[in-house]
Tab-separated table of C-alpha atoms in Angstrom:
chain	number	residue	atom	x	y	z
A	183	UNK	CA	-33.742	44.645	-37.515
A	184	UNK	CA	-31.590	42.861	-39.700
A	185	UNK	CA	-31.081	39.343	-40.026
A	186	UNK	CA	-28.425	39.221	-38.546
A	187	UNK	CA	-29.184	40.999	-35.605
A	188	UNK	CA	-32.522	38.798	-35.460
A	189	UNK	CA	-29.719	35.478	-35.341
A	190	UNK	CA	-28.049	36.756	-32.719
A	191	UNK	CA	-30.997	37.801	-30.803
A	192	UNK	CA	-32.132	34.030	-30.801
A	193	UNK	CA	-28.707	32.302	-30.571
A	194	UNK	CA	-27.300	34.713	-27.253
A	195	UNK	CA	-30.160	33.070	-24.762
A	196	UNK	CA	-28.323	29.491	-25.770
A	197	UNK	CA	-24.985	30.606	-26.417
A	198	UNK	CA	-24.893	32.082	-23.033
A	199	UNK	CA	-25.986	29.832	-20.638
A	200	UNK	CA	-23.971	26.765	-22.590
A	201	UNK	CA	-20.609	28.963	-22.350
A	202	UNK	CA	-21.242	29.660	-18.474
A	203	UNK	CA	-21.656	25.886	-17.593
A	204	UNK	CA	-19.182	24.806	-19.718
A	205	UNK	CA	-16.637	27.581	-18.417
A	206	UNK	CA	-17.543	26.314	-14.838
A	207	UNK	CA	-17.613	23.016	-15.352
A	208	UNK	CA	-13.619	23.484	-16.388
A	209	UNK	CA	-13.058	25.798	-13.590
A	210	UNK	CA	-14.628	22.962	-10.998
A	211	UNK	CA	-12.384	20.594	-12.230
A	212	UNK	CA	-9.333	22.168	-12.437
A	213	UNK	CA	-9.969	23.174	-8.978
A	214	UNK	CA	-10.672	19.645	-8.197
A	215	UNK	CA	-7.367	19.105	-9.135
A	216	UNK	CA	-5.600	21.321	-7.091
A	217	UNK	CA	-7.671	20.500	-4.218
A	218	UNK	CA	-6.413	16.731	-4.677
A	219	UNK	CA	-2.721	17.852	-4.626
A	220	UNK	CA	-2.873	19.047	-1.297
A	221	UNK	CA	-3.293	18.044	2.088
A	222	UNK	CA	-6.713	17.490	3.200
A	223	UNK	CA	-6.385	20.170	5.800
A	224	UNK	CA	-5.069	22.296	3.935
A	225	UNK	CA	-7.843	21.736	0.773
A	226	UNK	CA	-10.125	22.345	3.402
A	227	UNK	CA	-9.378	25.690	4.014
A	228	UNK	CA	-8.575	26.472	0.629
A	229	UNK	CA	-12.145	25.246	-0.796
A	230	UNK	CA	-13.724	27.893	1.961
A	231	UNK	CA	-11.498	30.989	0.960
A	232	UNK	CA	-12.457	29.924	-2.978
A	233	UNK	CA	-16.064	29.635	-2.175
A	234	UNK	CA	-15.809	33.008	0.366
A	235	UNK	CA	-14.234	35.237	-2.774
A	236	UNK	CA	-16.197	33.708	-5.568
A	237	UNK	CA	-19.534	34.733	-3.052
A	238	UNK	CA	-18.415	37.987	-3.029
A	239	UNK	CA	-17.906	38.279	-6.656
A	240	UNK	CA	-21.415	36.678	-7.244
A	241	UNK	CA	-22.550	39.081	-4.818
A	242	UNK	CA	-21.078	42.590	-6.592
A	243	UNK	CA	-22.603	41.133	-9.955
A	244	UNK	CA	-26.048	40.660	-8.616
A	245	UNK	CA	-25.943	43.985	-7.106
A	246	UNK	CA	-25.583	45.521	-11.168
A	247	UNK	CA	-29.202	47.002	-12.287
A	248	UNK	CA	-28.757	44.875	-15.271
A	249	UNK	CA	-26.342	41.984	-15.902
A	250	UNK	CA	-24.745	41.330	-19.705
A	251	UNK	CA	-22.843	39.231	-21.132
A	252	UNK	CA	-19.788	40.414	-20.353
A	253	UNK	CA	-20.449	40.394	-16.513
A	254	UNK	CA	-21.133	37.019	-16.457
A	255	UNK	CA	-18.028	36.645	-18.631
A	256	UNK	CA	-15.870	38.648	-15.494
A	257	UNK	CA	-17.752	36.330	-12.517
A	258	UNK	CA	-16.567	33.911	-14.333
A	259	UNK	CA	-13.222	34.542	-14.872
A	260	UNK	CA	-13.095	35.939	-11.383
A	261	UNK	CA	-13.873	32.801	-10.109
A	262	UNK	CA	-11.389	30.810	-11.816
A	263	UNK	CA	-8.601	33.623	-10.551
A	264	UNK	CA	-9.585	32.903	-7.130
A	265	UNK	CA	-10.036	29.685	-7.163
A	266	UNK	CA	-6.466	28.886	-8.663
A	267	UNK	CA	-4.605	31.833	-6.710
A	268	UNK	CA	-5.737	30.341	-3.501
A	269	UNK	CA	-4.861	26.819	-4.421
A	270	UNK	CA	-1.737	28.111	-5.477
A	271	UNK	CA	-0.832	29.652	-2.157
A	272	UNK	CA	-2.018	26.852	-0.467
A	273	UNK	CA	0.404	24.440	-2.452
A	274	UNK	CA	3.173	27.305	-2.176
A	275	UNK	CA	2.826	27.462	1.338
A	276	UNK	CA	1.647	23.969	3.139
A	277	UNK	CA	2.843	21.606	0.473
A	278	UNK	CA	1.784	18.684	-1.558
A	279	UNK	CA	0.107	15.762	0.397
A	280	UNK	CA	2.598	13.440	1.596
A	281	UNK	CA	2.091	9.835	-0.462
A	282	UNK	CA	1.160	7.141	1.692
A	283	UNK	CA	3.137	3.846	2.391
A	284	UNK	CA	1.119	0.920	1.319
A	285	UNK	CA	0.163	-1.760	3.901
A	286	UNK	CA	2.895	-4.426	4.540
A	287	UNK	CA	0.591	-7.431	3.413
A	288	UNK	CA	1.603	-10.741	6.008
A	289	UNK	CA	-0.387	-14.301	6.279
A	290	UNK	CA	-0.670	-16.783	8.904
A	291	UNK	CA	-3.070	-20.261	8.926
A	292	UNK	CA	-4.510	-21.857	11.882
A	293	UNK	CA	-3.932	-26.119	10.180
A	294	UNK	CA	-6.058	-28.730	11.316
A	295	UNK	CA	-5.000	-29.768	14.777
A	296	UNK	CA	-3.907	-25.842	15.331
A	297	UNK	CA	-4.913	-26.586	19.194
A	298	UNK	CA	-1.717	-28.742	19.081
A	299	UNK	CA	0.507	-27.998	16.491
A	300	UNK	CA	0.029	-24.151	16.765
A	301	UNK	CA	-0.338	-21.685	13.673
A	302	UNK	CA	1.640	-22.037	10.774
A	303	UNK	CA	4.464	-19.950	12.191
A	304	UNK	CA	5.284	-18.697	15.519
A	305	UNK	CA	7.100	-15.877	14.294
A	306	UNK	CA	5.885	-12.797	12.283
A	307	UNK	CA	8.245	-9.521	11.444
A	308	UNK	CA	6.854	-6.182	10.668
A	309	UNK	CA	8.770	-2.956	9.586
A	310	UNK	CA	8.131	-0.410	12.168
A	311	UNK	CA	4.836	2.190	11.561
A	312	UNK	CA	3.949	0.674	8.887
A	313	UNK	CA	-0.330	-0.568	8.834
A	314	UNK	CA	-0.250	-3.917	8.087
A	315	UNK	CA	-2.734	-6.145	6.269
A	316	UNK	CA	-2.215	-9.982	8.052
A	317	UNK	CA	-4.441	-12.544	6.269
A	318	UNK	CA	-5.523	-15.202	8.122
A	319	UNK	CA	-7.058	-18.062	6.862
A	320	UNK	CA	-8.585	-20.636	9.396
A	321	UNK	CA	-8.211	-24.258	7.753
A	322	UNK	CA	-8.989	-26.234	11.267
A	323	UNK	CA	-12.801	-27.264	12.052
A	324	UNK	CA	-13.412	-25.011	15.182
A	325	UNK	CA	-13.291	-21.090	15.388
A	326	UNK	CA	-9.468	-19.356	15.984
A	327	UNK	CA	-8.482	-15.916	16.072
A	328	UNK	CA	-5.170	-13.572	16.402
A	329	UNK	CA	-4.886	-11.121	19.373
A	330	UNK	CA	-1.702	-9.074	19.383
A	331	UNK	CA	-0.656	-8.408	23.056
A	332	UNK	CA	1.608	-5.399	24.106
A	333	UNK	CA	4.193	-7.275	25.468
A	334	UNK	CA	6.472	-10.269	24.803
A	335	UNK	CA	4.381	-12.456	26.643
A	336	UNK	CA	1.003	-13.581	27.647
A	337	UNK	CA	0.768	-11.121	30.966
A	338	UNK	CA	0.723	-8.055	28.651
A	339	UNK	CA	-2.501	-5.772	27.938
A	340	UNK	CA	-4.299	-6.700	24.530
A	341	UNK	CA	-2.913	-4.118	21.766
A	342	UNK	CA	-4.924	-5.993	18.788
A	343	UNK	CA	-7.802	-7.848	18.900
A	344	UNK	CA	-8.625	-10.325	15.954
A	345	UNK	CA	-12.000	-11.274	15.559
A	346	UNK	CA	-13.395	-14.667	15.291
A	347	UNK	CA	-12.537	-17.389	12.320
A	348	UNK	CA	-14.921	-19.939	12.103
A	349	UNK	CA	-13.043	-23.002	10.791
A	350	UNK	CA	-12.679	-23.122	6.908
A	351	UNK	CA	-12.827	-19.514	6.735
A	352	UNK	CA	-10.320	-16.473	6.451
A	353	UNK	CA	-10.291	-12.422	7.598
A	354	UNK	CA	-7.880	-10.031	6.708
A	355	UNK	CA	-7.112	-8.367	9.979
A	356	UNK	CA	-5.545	-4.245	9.777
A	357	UNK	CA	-3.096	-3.870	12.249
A	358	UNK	CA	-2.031	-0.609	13.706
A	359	UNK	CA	1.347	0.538	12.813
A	360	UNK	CA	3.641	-0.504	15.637
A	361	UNK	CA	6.452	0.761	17.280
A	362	UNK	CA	9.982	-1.342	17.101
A	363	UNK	CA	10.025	-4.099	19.905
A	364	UNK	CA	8.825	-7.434	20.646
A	365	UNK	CA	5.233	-8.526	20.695
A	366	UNK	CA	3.090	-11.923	21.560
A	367	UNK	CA	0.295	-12.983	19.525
A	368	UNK	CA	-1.882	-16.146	20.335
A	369	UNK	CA	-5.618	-17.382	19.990
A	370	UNK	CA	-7.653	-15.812	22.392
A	371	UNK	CA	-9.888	-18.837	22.156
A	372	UNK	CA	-7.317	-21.211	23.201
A	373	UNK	CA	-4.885	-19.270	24.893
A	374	UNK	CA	-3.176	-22.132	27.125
A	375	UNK	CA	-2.314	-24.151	23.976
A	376	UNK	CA	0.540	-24.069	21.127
A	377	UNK	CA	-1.042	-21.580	19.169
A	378	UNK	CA	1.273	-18.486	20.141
A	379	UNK	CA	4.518	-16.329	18.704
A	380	UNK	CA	6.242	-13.066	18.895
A	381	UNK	CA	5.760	-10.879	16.668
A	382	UNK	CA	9.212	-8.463	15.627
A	383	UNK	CA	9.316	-5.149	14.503
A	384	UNK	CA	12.492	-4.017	13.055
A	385	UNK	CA	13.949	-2.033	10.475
A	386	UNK	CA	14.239	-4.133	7.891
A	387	UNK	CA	11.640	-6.737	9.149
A	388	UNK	CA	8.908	-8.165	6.989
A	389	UNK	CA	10.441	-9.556	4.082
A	390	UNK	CA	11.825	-7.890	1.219
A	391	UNK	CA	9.644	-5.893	-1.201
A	392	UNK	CA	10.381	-5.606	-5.004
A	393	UNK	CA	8.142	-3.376	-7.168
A	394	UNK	CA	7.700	-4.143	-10.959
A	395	UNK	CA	6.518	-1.350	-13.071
A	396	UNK	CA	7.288	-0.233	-16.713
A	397	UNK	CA	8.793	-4.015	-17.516
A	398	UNK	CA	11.387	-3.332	-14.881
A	399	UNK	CA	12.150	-4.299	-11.783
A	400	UNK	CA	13.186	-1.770	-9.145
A	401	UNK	CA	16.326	-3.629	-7.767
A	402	UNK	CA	18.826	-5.488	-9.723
A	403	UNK	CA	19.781	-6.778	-6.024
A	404	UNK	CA	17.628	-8.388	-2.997
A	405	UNK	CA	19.361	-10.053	-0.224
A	406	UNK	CA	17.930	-12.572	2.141
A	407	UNK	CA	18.950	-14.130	5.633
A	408	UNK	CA	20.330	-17.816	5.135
A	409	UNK	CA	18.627	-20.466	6.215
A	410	UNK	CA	15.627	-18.458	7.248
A	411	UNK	CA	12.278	-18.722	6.335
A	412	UNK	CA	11.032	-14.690	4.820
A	413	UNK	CA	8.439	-13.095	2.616
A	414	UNK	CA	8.994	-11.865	-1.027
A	415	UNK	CA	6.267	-9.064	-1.910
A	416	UNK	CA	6.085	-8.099	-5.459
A	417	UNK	CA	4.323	-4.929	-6.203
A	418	UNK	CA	3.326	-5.143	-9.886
A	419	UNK	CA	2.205	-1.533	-11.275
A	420	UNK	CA	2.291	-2.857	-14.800
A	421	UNK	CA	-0.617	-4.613	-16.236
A	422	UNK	CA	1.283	-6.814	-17.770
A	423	UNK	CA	1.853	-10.338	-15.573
A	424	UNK	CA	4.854	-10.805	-13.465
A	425	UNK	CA	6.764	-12.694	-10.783
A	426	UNK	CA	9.707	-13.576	-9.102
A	427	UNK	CA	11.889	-16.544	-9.535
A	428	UNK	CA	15.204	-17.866	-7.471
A	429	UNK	CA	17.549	-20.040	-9.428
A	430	UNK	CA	21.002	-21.132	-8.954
A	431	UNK	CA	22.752	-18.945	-11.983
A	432	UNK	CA	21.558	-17.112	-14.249
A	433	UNK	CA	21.208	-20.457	-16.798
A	434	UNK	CA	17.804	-20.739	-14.840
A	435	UNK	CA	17.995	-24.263	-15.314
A	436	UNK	CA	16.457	-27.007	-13.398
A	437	UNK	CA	13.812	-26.257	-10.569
A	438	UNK	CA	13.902	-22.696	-9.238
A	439	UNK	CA	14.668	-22.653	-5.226
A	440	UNK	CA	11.357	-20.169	-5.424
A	441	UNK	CA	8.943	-19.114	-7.626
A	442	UNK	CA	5.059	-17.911	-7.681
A	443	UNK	CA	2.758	-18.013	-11.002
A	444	UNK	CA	2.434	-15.008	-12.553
A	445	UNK	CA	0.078	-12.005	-11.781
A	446	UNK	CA	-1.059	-8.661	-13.334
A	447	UNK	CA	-1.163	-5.614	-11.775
A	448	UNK	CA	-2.213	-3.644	-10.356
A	449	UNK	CA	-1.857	-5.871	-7.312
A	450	UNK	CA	0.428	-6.414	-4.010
A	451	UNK	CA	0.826	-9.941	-3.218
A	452	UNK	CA	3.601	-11.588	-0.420
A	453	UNK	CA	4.497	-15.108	-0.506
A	454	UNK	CA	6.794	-17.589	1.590
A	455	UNK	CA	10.483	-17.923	0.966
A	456	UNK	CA	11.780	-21.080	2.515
A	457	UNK	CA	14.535	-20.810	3.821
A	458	UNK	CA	18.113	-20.726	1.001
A	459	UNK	CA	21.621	-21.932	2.107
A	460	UNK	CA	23.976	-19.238	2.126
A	461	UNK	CA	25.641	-17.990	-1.399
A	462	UNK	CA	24.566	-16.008	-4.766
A	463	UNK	CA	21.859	-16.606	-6.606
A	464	UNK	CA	19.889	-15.599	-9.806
A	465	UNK	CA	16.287	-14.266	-9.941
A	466	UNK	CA	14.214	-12.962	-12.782
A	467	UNK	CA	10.336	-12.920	-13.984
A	468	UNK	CA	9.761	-15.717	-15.902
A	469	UNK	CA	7.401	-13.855	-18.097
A	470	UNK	CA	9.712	-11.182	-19.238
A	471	UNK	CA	12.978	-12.556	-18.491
A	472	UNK	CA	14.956	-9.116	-19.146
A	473	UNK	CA	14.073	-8.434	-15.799
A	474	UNK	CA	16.513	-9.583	-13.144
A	475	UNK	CA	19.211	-9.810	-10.974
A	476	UNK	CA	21.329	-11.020	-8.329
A	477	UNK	CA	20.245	-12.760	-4.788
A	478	UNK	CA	22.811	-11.978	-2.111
A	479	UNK	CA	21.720	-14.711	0.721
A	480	UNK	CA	24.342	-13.771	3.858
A	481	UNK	CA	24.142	-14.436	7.380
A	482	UNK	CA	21.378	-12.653	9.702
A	483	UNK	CA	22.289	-11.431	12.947
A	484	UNK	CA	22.249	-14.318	15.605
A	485	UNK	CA	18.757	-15.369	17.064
A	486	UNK	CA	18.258	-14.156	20.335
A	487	UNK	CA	17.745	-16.729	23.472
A	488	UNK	CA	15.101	-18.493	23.069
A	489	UNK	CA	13.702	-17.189	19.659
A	490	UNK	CA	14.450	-17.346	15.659
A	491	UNK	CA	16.428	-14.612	13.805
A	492	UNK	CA	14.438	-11.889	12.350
A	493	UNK	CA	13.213	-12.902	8.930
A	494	UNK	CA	13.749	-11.059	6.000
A	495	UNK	CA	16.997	-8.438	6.741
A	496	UNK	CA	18.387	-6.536	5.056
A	497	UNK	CA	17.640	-4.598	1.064
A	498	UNK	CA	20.092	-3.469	-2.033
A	499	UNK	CA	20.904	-0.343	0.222
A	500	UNK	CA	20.816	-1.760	3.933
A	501	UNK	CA	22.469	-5.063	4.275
A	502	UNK	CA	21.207	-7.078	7.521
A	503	UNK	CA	23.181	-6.279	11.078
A	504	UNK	CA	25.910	-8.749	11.394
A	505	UNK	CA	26.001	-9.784	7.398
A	506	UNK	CA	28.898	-11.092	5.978
């Protein structure tokens, strides 16, 4: 035998086995891939009819009196054909997995003396099926909570329940998406004291939401209801810090109306707007100051008997019911 047939008689029993895992290590993650670009029904059933044809392959191999090289070569590549036709069809067929709206983030304190002076606000606004994320941080010295009732007032069934605060602690509670129409919430633990609201869900309701990403923002607009207390959310996608400031013109001089420090991303955070007389206004991140635009701060529609206006109507394409 020559020496070169002697090299590759030593080299195929490595060469071999290193091609075939390597080879299906790119063919499991490709089809990883695909699998994460569809539904999860839908990779389901595609991951099954891959594994089904690539066992039937394996099988018809293994059936061979001998198996070479180049078999192993054409289970191979048979595998990979399968697995990306049927991923292929799937995505052809069902679709791409529909992205999922993040949580609308909300916060609510139980002060000291909560038994008396009730929770920081008695009034919370949620867009309509959207999960929400409602932080709630206890700062009194005995226990509260935050049950959600399916009603408007007290003599409705529980829809959320909250659990237990002790004081100087906090929970994020995950709320259900809800359906538009009025709610109550209170303290389960002191239910025949101040510590009670309604809770709205609206188009609309919930604040207003800006995202940041790529040094930009996503609006060069946001309007607010005047003289209403809302919530600002700023979605940063950037690494890079951001925020969101309010000032009377675009000089940005003096004391901005409202303003946050700074935070990197990625991260969702809300925060308080109090509430803005009505007019136009100038906002911008104070970091990178090319960003920003104008504040539009116009009537709401007229609180109904008995309760506050919605907070936080309206957005650059959807200006509040009733604006002016």
């Amino acid at each position: 035998m020559s020496d070169r047939g002697e090299r590759q008689s030593l080299l195929l029993p490595i060469v071999i086995p290193i091609g075939a895992l390597a080879a299906i290590v790119l063919v499991l993650f490709t089809f990883s891939r695909v699998l994460l670009s569809l539904k999860a029904n839908a990779a389901t059933a595609t991951a099954l009819a891959a594994a089904a044809g690539i066992m039937t392959v394996a099988a018809f191999v293994a059936s061979r009196r001998s198996v070479t090289g180049a078999a192993l070569g054409a289970f191979v590549g048979a595998s990979a054909g399968i697995a990306m036709l049927a991923g292929g069809i799937a995505i052809a067929v069902i679709g791409p997995p529909e992205e999922e709206e993040p949580p609308i983030l909300a916060a609510v304190a139980a002060p000291e003396g909560a038994i008396t002076e009730g929770f920081s606000t008695d009034a919370l606004a949620f867009q309509p099926d959207r999960e929400v994320e409602l932080e709630f941080t206890n700062e009194d010295t005995t226990a509260h909570n935050i049950w959600i009732l399916d009603g408007p007032d007290d003599t409705a069934p529980p829809l959320f329940q909250g659990d237990d605060v002790p004081g100087s602690g906090d929970a994020v509670y995950r709320i259900p998406p809800l359906e538009p129409g009025e709610y109550f919430f209170f303290c389960e633990l002191h239910p025949d004291t101040a510590m009670q609201g309604t809770v709205t869900v609206s188009e609309g309701a919930g604040g207003v939401e800006v995202v940041a990403q790529n040094l930009a923002f996503d609006t060069e607009e946001l309007r607010l209801p005047a003289e209403t207390p809302t919530t600002l959310t700023l979605d940063n996608k950037d690494t890079a810090p951001h925020n969101v400031s309010i000032y009377e013109d675009d000089t940005a001089s003096g004391e901005p109306l409202f303003t946050f420090e700074p935070f990197s991303g990625p991260d969702v955070q809300p925060f308080p707007v109090d509430p803005i007389p009505e007019g136009e206004y100038y906002f911008r991140c104070d970091v990178h100051t090319n960003m920003e635009g104008t504040v539009v701060v116009e009537p709401g529609p007229p609180p109904e008997e008995g309760g506050e206006a919605p907070p936080g109507e309206g957005s650059p394409s959807a200006p509040p019911e009733g604006g002016g």
